[in-house]
mmCIF file with all atom_site columns, C-alpha atoms in Angstrom:
data_model
loop_
_atom_site.group_PDB
_atom_site.id
_atom_site.type_symbol
_atom_site.label_atom_id
_atom_site.label_alt_id
_atom_site.label_comp_id
_atom_site.label_asym_id
_atom_site.label_entity_id
_atom_site.label_seq_id
_atom_site.pdbx_PDB_ins_code
_atom_site.Cartn_x
_atom_site.Cartn_y
_atom_site.Cartn_z
_atom_site.occupancy
_atom_site.B_iso_or_equiv
_atom_site.pdbx_formal_charge
_atom_site.auth_seq_id
_atom_site.auth_comp_id
_atom_site.auth_asym_id
_atom_site.auth_atom_id
_atom_site.pdbx_PDB_model_num
ATOM 1   C CA . MET A 1 1   ? 149.675 92.219  147.282 1.00 0.00 ? 11  MET A CA 1
ATOM 2   C CA . LYS A 1 2   ? 147.100 89.614  146.208 1.00 0.00 ? 12  LYS A CA 1
ATOM 3   C CA . LEU A 1 3   ? 144.350 91.810  147.579 1.00 0.00 ? 13  LEU A CA 1
ATOM 4   C CA . TRP A 1 4   ? 145.695 94.743  145.594 1.00 0.00 ? 14  TRP A CA 1
ATOM 5   C CA . LYS A 1 5   ? 145.683 92.693  142.315 1.00 0.00 ? 15  LYS A CA 1
ATOM 6   C CA . LEU A 1 6   ? 142.185 91.438  143.036 1.00 0.00 ? 16  LEU A CA 1
ATOM 7   C CA . LEU A 1 7   ? 140.939 94.950  143.736 1.00 0.00 ? 17  LEU A CA 1
ATOM 8   C CA . LEU A 1 8   ? 142.617 96.307  140.592 1.00 0.00 ? 18  LEU A CA 1
ATOM 9   C CA . SER A 1 9   ? 141.114 93.480  138.507 1.00 0.00 ? 19  SER A CA 1
ATOM 10  C CA . LEU A 1 10  ? 137.636 94.225  139.870 1.00 0.00 ? 20  LEU A CA 1
ATOM 11  C CA . VAL A 1 11  ? 137.993 97.942  139.127 1.00 0.00 ? 21  VAL A CA 1
ATOM 12  C CA . ILE A 1 12  ? 139.148 97.246  135.559 1.00 0.00 ? 22  ILE A CA 1
ATOM 13  C CA . MET A 1 13  ? 136.368 94.720  134.988 1.00 0.00 ? 23  MET A CA 1
ATOM 14  C CA . GLY A 1 14  ? 133.755 97.097  136.401 1.00 0.00 ? 24  GLY A CA 1
ATOM 15  C CA . THR A 1 15  ? 135.006 99.924  134.191 1.00 0.00 ? 25  THR A CA 1
ATOM 16  C CA . LEU A 1 16  ? 134.809 97.715  131.111 1.00 0.00 ? 26  LEU A CA 1
ATOM 17  C CA . LEU A 1 17  ? 131.272 96.618  131.955 1.00 0.00 ? 27  LEU A CA 1
ATOM 18  C CA . LEU A 1 18  ? 130.167 100.201 132.493 1.00 0.00 ? 28  LEU A CA 1
ATOM 19  C CA . ALA A 1 19  ? 131.774 101.337 129.251 1.00 0.00 ? 29  ALA A CA 1
ATOM 20  C CA . ALA A 1 20  ? 130.058 98.555  127.324 1.00 0.00 ? 30  ALA A CA 1
ATOM 21  C CA . GLY A 1 21  ? 126.656 99.594  128.645 1.00 0.00 ? 31  GLY A CA 1
ATOM 22  C CA . CYS A 1 22  ? 127.067 103.319 128.000 1.00 0.00 ? 32  CYS A CA 1
ATOM 23  C CA . GLY A 1 23  ? 126.748 103.247 124.212 1.00 0.00 ? 33  GLY A CA 1
ATOM 24  C CA . ASN A 1 24  ? 123.944 105.026 122.408 1.00 0.00 ? 34  ASN A CA 1
ATOM 25  C CA . GLY A 1 25  ? 122.286 101.751 121.544 1.00 0.00 ? 35  GLY A CA 1
ATOM 26  C CA . GLU A 1 26  ? 123.152 101.942 117.839 1.00 0.00 ? 36  GLU A CA 1
ATOM 27  C CA . GLU A 1 27  ? 125.005 98.636  117.848 1.00 0.00 ? 37  GLU A CA 1
ATOM 28  C CA . ALA A 1 28  ? 122.130 96.883  119.614 1.00 0.00 ? 38  ALA A CA 1
ATOM 29  C CA . LYS A 1 29  ? 119.654 98.500  117.227 1.00 0.00 ? 39  LYS A CA 1
ATOM 30  C CA . GLU A 1 30  ? 121.663 97.340  114.212 1.00 0.00 ? 40  GLU A CA 1
ATOM 31  C CA . LYS A 1 31  ? 121.794 93.802  115.607 1.00 0.00 ? 41  LYS A CA 1
ATOM 32  C CA . LEU A 1 32  ? 118.013 93.868  116.116 1.00 0.00 ? 42  LEU A CA 1
ATOM 33  C CA . GLU A 1 33  ? 117.470 95.117  112.561 1.00 0.00 ? 43  GLU A CA 1
ATOM 34  C CA . ASP A 1 34  ? 119.792 92.407  111.228 1.00 0.00 ? 44  ASP A CA 1
ATOM 35  C CA . LYS A 1 35  ? 117.861 89.792  113.184 1.00 0.00 ? 45  LYS A CA 1
ATOM 36  C CA . GLU A 1 36  ? 114.557 91.152  111.835 1.00 0.00 ? 46  GLU A CA 1
ATOM 37  C CA . LYS A 1 37  ? 115.924 90.904  108.286 1.00 0.00 ? 47  LYS A CA 1
ATOM 38  C CA . GLU A 1 38  ? 116.991 87.306  108.921 1.00 0.00 ? 48  GLU A CA 1
ATOM 39  C CA . ASN A 1 39  ? 113.520 86.486  110.232 1.00 0.00 ? 49  ASN A CA 1
ATOM 40  C CA . GLY A 1 40  ? 111.848 88.204  107.276 1.00 0.00 ? 50  GLY A CA 1
ATOM 41  C CA . GLU A 1 41  ? 110.232 90.792  109.535 1.00 0.00 ? 51  GLU A CA 1
ATOM 42  C CA . GLU A 1 42  ? 111.345 93.922  107.670 1.00 0.00 ? 52  GLU A CA 1
ATOM 43  C CA . THR A 1 43  ? 108.898 96.767  107.775 1.00 0.00 ? 53  THR A CA 1
ATOM 44  C CA . ALA A 1 44  ? 107.949 99.481  105.321 1.00 0.00 ? 54  ALA A CA 1
ATOM 45  C CA . ILE A 1 45  ? 106.232 102.834 105.625 1.00 0.00 ? 55  ILE A CA 1
ATOM 46  C CA . ILE A 1 46  ? 103.004 103.536 103.744 1.00 0.00 ? 56  ILE A CA 1
ATOM 47  C CA . THR A 1 47  ? 101.834 107.132 103.518 1.00 0.00 ? 57  THR A CA 1
ATOM 48  C CA . LEU A 1 48  ? 98.093  107.733 103.685 1.00 0.00 ? 58  LEU A CA 1
ATOM 49  C CA . PHE A 1 49  ? 96.419  111.016 102.788 1.00 0.00 ? 59  PHE A CA 1
ATOM 50  C CA . PHE A 1 50  ? 93.581  112.353 104.912 1.00 0.00 ? 60  PHE A CA 1
ATOM 51  C CA . LEU A 1 51  ? 91.743  115.663 105.152 1.00 0.00 ? 61  LEU A CA 1
ATOM 52  C CA . GLU A 1 52  ? 92.928  118.451 107.403 1.00 0.00 ? 62  GLU A CA 1
ATOM 53  C CA . GLN A 1 53  ? 91.064  121.690 107.940 1.00 0.00 ? 63  GLN A CA 1
ATOM 54  C CA . LYS A 1 54  ? 93.029  124.850 108.648 1.00 0.00 ? 64  LYS A CA 1
ATOM 55  C CA . GLU A 1 55  ? 90.891  127.910 109.235 1.00 0.00 ? 65  GLU A CA 1
ATOM 56  C CA . LYS A 1 56  ? 88.344  127.731 106.394 1.00 0.00 ? 66  LYS A CA 1
ATOM 57  C CA . ALA A 1 57  ? 90.415  125.741 103.914 1.00 0.00 ? 67  ALA A CA 1
ATOM 58  C CA . PHE A 1 58  ? 90.806  122.004 103.481 1.00 0.00 ? 68  PHE A CA 1
ATOM 59  C CA . HIS A 1 59  ? 93.939  120.257 102.326 1.00 0.00 ? 69  HIS A CA 1
ATOM 60  C CA . LEU A 1 60  ? 95.524  116.823 102.401 1.00 0.00 ? 70  LEU A CA 1
ATOM 61  C CA . ALA A 1 61  ? 97.675  115.780 105.324 1.00 0.00 ? 71  ALA A CA 1
ATOM 62  C CA . GLU A 1 62  ? 99.983  112.778 105.397 1.00 0.00 ? 72  GLU A CA 1
ATOM 63  C CA . GLU A 1 63  ? 99.823  110.031 107.987 1.00 0.00 ? 73  GLU A CA 1
ATOM 64  C CA . GLU A 1 64  ? 102.449 107.302 107.920 1.00 0.00 ? 74  GLU A CA 1
ATOM 65  C CA . ARG A 1 65  ? 101.802 103.691 108.871 1.00 0.00 ? 75  ARG A CA 1
ATOM 66  C CA . GLU A 1 66  ? 104.398 101.018 109.459 1.00 0.00 ? 76  GLU A CA 1
ATOM 67  C CA . VAL A 1 67  ? 103.521 97.639  107.969 1.00 0.00 ? 77  VAL A CA 1
ATOM 68  C CA . GLN A 1 68  ? 105.332 94.394  107.288 1.00 0.00 ? 78  GLN A CA 1
ATOM 69  C CA . GLU A 1 69  ? 107.312 94.661  104.049 1.00 0.00 ? 79  GLU A CA 1
ATOM 70  C CA . SER A 1 70  ? 105.214 91.881  102.507 1.00 0.00 ? 80  SER A CA 1
ATOM 71  C CA . GLU A 1 71  ? 102.045 93.877  103.279 1.00 0.00 ? 81  GLU A CA 1
ATOM 72  C CA . ALA A 1 72  ? 103.270 97.136  101.710 1.00 0.00 ? 82  ALA A CA 1
ATOM 73  C CA . THR A 1 73  ? 100.873 96.855  98.784  1.00 0.00 ? 83  THR A CA 1
ATOM 74  C CA . PRO A 1 74  ? 98.349  99.178  97.147  1.00 0.00 ? 84  PRO A CA 1
ATOM 75  C CA . GLN A 1 75  ? 95.539  97.033  98.549  1.00 0.00 ? 85  GLN A CA 1
ATOM 76  C CA . THR A 1 76  ? 96.840  97.354  102.113 1.00 0.00 ? 86  THR A CA 1
ATOM 77  C CA . ALA A 1 77  ? 97.233  101.107 101.624 1.00 0.00 ? 87  ALA A CA 1
ATOM 78  C CA . LEU A 1 78  ? 93.609  101.476 100.514 1.00 0.00 ? 88  LEU A CA 1
ATOM 79  C CA . GLU A 1 79  ? 92.341  99.244  103.309 1.00 0.00 ? 89  GLU A CA 1
ATOM 80  C CA . LEU A 1 80  ? 94.211  101.384 105.858 1.00 0.00 ? 90  LEU A CA 1
ATOM 81  C CA . LEU A 1 81  ? 92.861  104.548 104.220 1.00 0.00 ? 91  LEU A CA 1
ATOM 82  C CA . LEU A 1 82  ? 89.316  103.186 104.512 1.00 0.00 ? 92  LEU A CA 1
ATOM 83  C CA . GLU A 1 83  ? 89.888  102.375 108.205 1.00 0.00 ? 93  GLU A CA 1
ATOM 84  C CA . GLY A 1 84  ? 90.577  106.049 108.815 1.00 0.00 ? 94  GLY A CA 1
ATOM 85  C CA . PRO A 1 85  ? 93.297  108.046 110.530 1.00 0.00 ? 95  PRO A CA 1
ATOM 86  C CA . GLU A 1 86  ? 95.004  107.285 113.818 1.00 0.00 ? 96  GLU A CA 1
ATOM 87  C CA . SER A 1 87  ? 95.547  110.975 114.531 1.00 0.00 ? 97  SER A CA 1
ATOM 88  C CA . GLU A 1 88  ? 92.726  113.158 115.795 1.00 0.00 ? 98  GLU A CA 1
ATOM 89  C CA . GLU A 1 89  ? 94.134  116.129 113.870 1.00 0.00 ? 99  GLU A CA 1
ATOM 90  C CA . VAL A 1 90  ? 93.025  114.742 110.505 1.00 0.00 ? 100 VAL A CA 1
ATOM 91  C CA . GLU A 1 91  ? 89.874  113.049 109.306 1.00 0.00 ? 101 GLU A CA 1
ATOM 92  C CA . THR A 1 92  ? 88.752  110.726 106.591 1.00 0.00 ? 102 THR A CA 1
ATOM 93  C CA . ILE A 1 93  ? 86.636  112.016 103.750 1.00 0.00 ? 103 ILE A CA 1
ATOM 94  C CA . ILE A 1 94  ? 85.493  108.597 102.622 1.00 0.00 ? 104 ILE A CA 1
ATOM 95  C CA . HIS A 1 95  ? 82.010  107.445 103.606 1.00 0.00 ? 105 HIS A CA 1
ATOM 96  C CA . GLU A 1 96  ? 82.474  105.044 106.528 1.00 0.00 ? 106 GLU A CA 1
ATOM 97  C CA . GLU A 1 97  ? 80.592  102.150 104.900 1.00 0.00 ? 107 GLU A CA 1
ATOM 98  C CA . THR A 1 98  ? 82.722  102.218 101.741 1.00 0.00 ? 108 THR A CA 1
ATOM 99  C CA . GLU A 1 99  ? 84.509  98.961  101.018 1.00 0.00 ? 109 GLU A CA 1
ATOM 100 C CA . LEU A 1 100 ? 87.218  98.040  98.560  1.00 0.00 ? 110 LEU A CA 1
ATOM 101 C CA . ILE A 1 101 ? 85.887  95.354  96.228  1.00 0.00 ? 111 ILE A CA 1
ATOM 102 C CA . ASP A 1 102 ? 89.151  94.708  94.436  1.00 0.00 ? 112 ASP A CA 1
ATOM 103 C CA . ILE A 1 103 ? 92.231  96.349  93.066  1.00 0.00 ? 113 ILE A CA 1
ATOM 104 C CA . ASN A 1 104 ? 94.556  95.505  90.198  1.00 0.00 ? 114 ASN A CA 1
ATOM 105 C CA . VAL A 1 105 ? 97.384  97.199  88.362  1.00 0.00 ? 115 VAL A CA 1
ATOM 106 C CA . GLU A 1 106 ? 97.942  96.966  84.610  1.00 0.00 ? 116 GLU A CA 1
ATOM 107 C CA . ASP A 1 107 ? 100.449 99.011  82.606  1.00 0.00 ? 117 ASP A CA 1
ATOM 108 C CA . GLY A 1 108 ? 100.918 101.579 85.371  1.00 0.00 ? 118 GLY A CA 1
ATOM 109 C CA . ILE A 1 109 ? 97.188  102.105 85.915  1.00 0.00 ? 119 ILE A CA 1
ATOM 110 C CA . CYS A 1 110 ? 95.648  101.039 89.204  1.00 0.00 ? 120 CYS A CA 1
ATOM 111 C CA . TYR A 1 111 ? 91.998  100.050 88.895  1.00 0.00 ? 121 TYR A CA 1
ATOM 112 C CA . ALA A 1 112 ? 90.451  100.602 92.327  1.00 0.00 ? 122 ALA A CA 1
ATOM 113 C CA . ASN A 1 113 ? 86.944  99.157  92.575  1.00 0.00 ? 123 ASN A CA 1
ATOM 114 C CA . PHE A 1 114 ? 84.803  100.419 95.478  1.00 0.00 ? 124 PHE A CA 1
ATOM 115 C CA . THR A 1 115 ? 81.281  99.775  96.697  1.00 0.00 ? 125 THR A CA 1
ATOM 116 C CA . GLU A 1 116 ? 78.648  102.398 95.852  1.00 0.00 ? 126 GLU A CA 1
ATOM 117 C CA . GLU A 1 117 ? 78.937  103.880 99.356  1.00 0.00 ? 127 GLU A CA 1
ATOM 118 C CA . LEU A 1 118 ? 81.931  105.855 98.068  1.00 0.00 ? 128 LEU A CA 1
ATOM 119 C CA . THR A 1 119 ? 79.439  108.023 96.163  1.00 0.00 ? 129 THR A CA 1
ATOM 120 C CA . GLN A 1 120 ? 77.099  108.528 99.124  1.00 0.00 ? 130 GLN A CA 1
ATOM 121 C CA . GLY A 1 121 ? 78.975  111.124 101.152 1.00 0.00 ? 131 GLY A CA 1
ATOM 122 C CA . ALA A 1 122 ? 77.886  114.739 101.460 1.00 0.00 ? 132 ALA A CA 1
ATOM 123 C CA . TYR A 1 123 ? 80.538  116.023 99.082  1.00 0.00 ? 133 TYR A CA 1
ATOM 124 C CA . GLY A 1 124 ? 80.852  119.557 97.784  1.00 0.00 ? 134 GLY A CA 1
ATOM 125 C CA . SER A 1 125 ? 83.342  120.209 94.991  1.00 0.00 ? 135 SER A CA 1
ATOM 126 C CA . GLU A 1 126 ? 86.267  120.938 97.353  1.00 0.00 ? 136 GLU A CA 1
ATOM 127 C CA . ILE A 1 127 ? 85.616  117.850 99.473  1.00 0.00 ? 137 ILE A CA 1
ATOM 128 C CA . GLU A 1 128 ? 85.160  115.636 96.407  1.00 0.00 ? 138 GLU A CA 1
ATOM 129 C CA . LEU A 1 129 ? 88.436  116.916 94.942  1.00 0.00 ? 139 LEU A CA 1
ATOM 130 C CA . ASN A 1 130 ? 90.229  116.090 98.202  1.00 0.00 ? 140 ASN A CA 1
ATOM 131 C CA . LEU A 1 131 ? 88.552  112.664 98.330  1.00 0.00 ? 141 LEU A CA 1
ATOM 132 C CA . VAL A 1 132 ? 89.848  111.846 94.854  1.00 0.00 ? 142 VAL A CA 1
ATOM 133 C CA . LYS A 1 133 ? 93.295  113.266 95.678  1.00 0.00 ? 143 LYS A CA 1
ATOM 134 C CA . SER A 1 134 ? 93.379  111.283 98.925  1.00 0.00 ? 144 SER A CA 1
ATOM 135 C CA . ILE A 1 135 ? 92.967  107.994 97.084  1.00 0.00 ? 145 ILE A CA 1
ATOM 136 C CA . VAL A 1 136 ? 95.173  108.910 94.112  1.00 0.00 ? 146 VAL A CA 1
ATOM 137 C CA . HIS A 1 137 ? 98.058  110.202 96.246  1.00 0.00 ? 147 HIS A CA 1
ATOM 138 C CA . THR A 1 138 ? 97.871  107.141 98.502  1.00 0.00 ? 148 THR A CA 1
ATOM 139 C CA . LEU A 1 139 ? 98.192  104.849 95.475  1.00 0.00 ? 149 LEU A CA 1
ATOM 140 C CA . VAL A 1 140 ? 100.750 106.620 93.260  1.00 0.00 ? 150 VAL A CA 1
ATOM 141 C CA . GLN A 1 141 ? 103.415 106.315 95.964  1.00 0.00 ? 151 GLN A CA 1
ATOM 142 C CA . PHE A 1 142 ? 103.876 102.746 94.717  1.00 0.00 ? 152 PHE A CA 1
ATOM 143 C CA . ASP A 1 143 ? 106.430 102.453 91.910  1.00 0.00 ? 153 ASP A CA 1
ATOM 144 C CA . GLU A 1 144 ? 104.168 100.332 89.743  1.00 0.00 ? 154 GLU A CA 1
ATOM 145 C CA . ILE A 1 145 ? 101.352 102.934 89.752  1.00 0.00 ? 155 ILE A CA 1
ATOM 146 C CA . ASP A 1 146 ? 101.330 106.087 87.622  1.00 0.00 ? 156 ASP A CA 1
ATOM 147 C CA . LYS A 1 147 ? 97.575  106.690 87.434  1.00 0.00 ? 157 LYS A CA 1
ATOM 148 C CA . VAL A 1 148 ? 94.386  105.599 89.176  1.00 0.00 ? 158 VAL A CA 1
ATOM 149 C CA . GLN A 1 149 ? 91.113  104.614 87.538  1.00 0.00 ? 159 GLN A CA 1
ATOM 150 C CA . PHE A 1 150 ? 88.129  104.681 89.869  1.00 0.00 ? 160 PHE A CA 1
ATOM 151 C CA . LYS A 1 151 ? 85.454  102.020 89.614  1.00 0.00 ? 161 LYS A CA 1
ATOM 152 C CA . ILE A 1 152 ? 82.177  101.778 91.490  1.00 0.00 ? 162 ILE A CA 1
ATOM 153 C CA . GLU A 1 153 ? 80.699  98.272  91.642  1.00 0.00 ? 163 GLU A CA 1
ATOM 154 C CA . GLY A 1 154 ? 82.799  97.365  88.569  1.00 0.00 ? 164 GLY A CA 1
ATOM 155 C CA . GLU A 1 155 ? 81.767  100.364 86.435  1.00 0.00 ? 165 GLU A CA 1
ATOM 156 C CA . ILE A 1 156 ? 83.845  103.444 85.627  1.00 0.00 ? 166 ILE A CA 1
ATOM 157 C CA . PRO A 1 157 ? 81.953  106.472 86.973  1.00 0.00 ? 167 PRO A CA 1
ATOM 158 C CA . GLU A 1 158 ? 82.032  109.876 85.283  1.00 0.00 ? 168 GLU A CA 1
ATOM 159 C CA . SER A 1 159 ? 82.272  111.369 88.758  1.00 0.00 ? 169 SER A CA 1
ATOM 160 C CA . ILE A 1 160 ? 82.160  110.334 92.405  1.00 0.00 ? 170 ILE A CA 1
ATOM 161 C CA . ALA A 1 161 ? 79.752  113.103 93.455  1.00 0.00 ? 171 ALA A CA 1
ATOM 162 C CA . GLY A 1 162 ? 79.133  115.173 90.332  1.00 0.00 ? 172 GLY A CA 1
ATOM 163 C CA . HIS A 1 163 ? 82.013  117.658 90.477  1.00 0.00 ? 173 HIS A CA 1
ATOM 164 C CA . ILE A 1 164 ? 85.291  115.944 89.535  1.00 0.00 ? 174 ILE A CA 1
ATOM 165 C CA . TYR A 1 165 ? 85.617  113.939 86.308  1.00 0.00 ? 175 TYR A CA 1
ATOM 166 C CA . THR A 1 166 ? 86.787  110.380 87.038  1.00 0.00 ? 176 THR A CA 1
ATOM 167 C CA . GLY A 1 167 ? 85.960  108.785 83.670  1.00 0.00 ? 177 GLY A CA 1
ATOM 168 C CA . GLU A 1 168 ? 89.661  108.465 82.832  1.00 0.00 ? 178 GLU A CA 1
ATOM 169 C CA . PRO A 1 169 ? 92.714  107.454 84.878  1.00 0.00 ? 179 PRO A CA 1
ATOM 170 C CA . LEU A 1 170 ? 93.993  110.271 87.107  1.00 0.00 ? 180 LEU A CA 1
ATOM 171 C CA . ASP A 1 171 ? 97.506  111.077 88.240  1.00 0.00 ? 181 ASP A CA 1
ATOM 172 C CA . GLU A 1 172 ? 98.694  113.125 91.199  1.00 0.00 ? 182 GLU A CA 1
ATOM 173 C CA . GLU A 1 173 ? 98.593  116.328 89.126  1.00 0.00 ? 183 GLU A CA 1
ATOM 174 C CA . LEU A 1 174 ? 94.776  116.406 89.011  1.00 0.00 ? 184 LEU A CA 1
#
């Protein structure tokens, strides 16, 4: 009789242990997310816009990056854009030696100041348009930014490569 109770107890305990481990992991995932929130390690997604070529046409393609919530800033977004894509299916349009000098936001306008290398790519009108769109779309995803004003070495250029007017702040409808 004691053996029977012991055996029954072991079977019940084993069943409970198996049942506890057969979940879909949602509870464990929620606990991990709660712990991350407590530790201040929340993450955010930043969307970057790169160039994709399909047949003979170019268009923008999105690439998402996960960053720490505290680093989800326009400056981080531009720095990641300048680093280039992670995917081999898209490419950067921005001249590889281009650097971000500084960035600031006032009254919904983001002033993005780049080194002169931004103007030194081999840009036709379609590529220049996509270059400008790439930067503008990457920045206007932030709630505090409605428009983007390009600067090169502190000066507002009429154009990056002679085709697209950048003398005034641009929005995503350009």
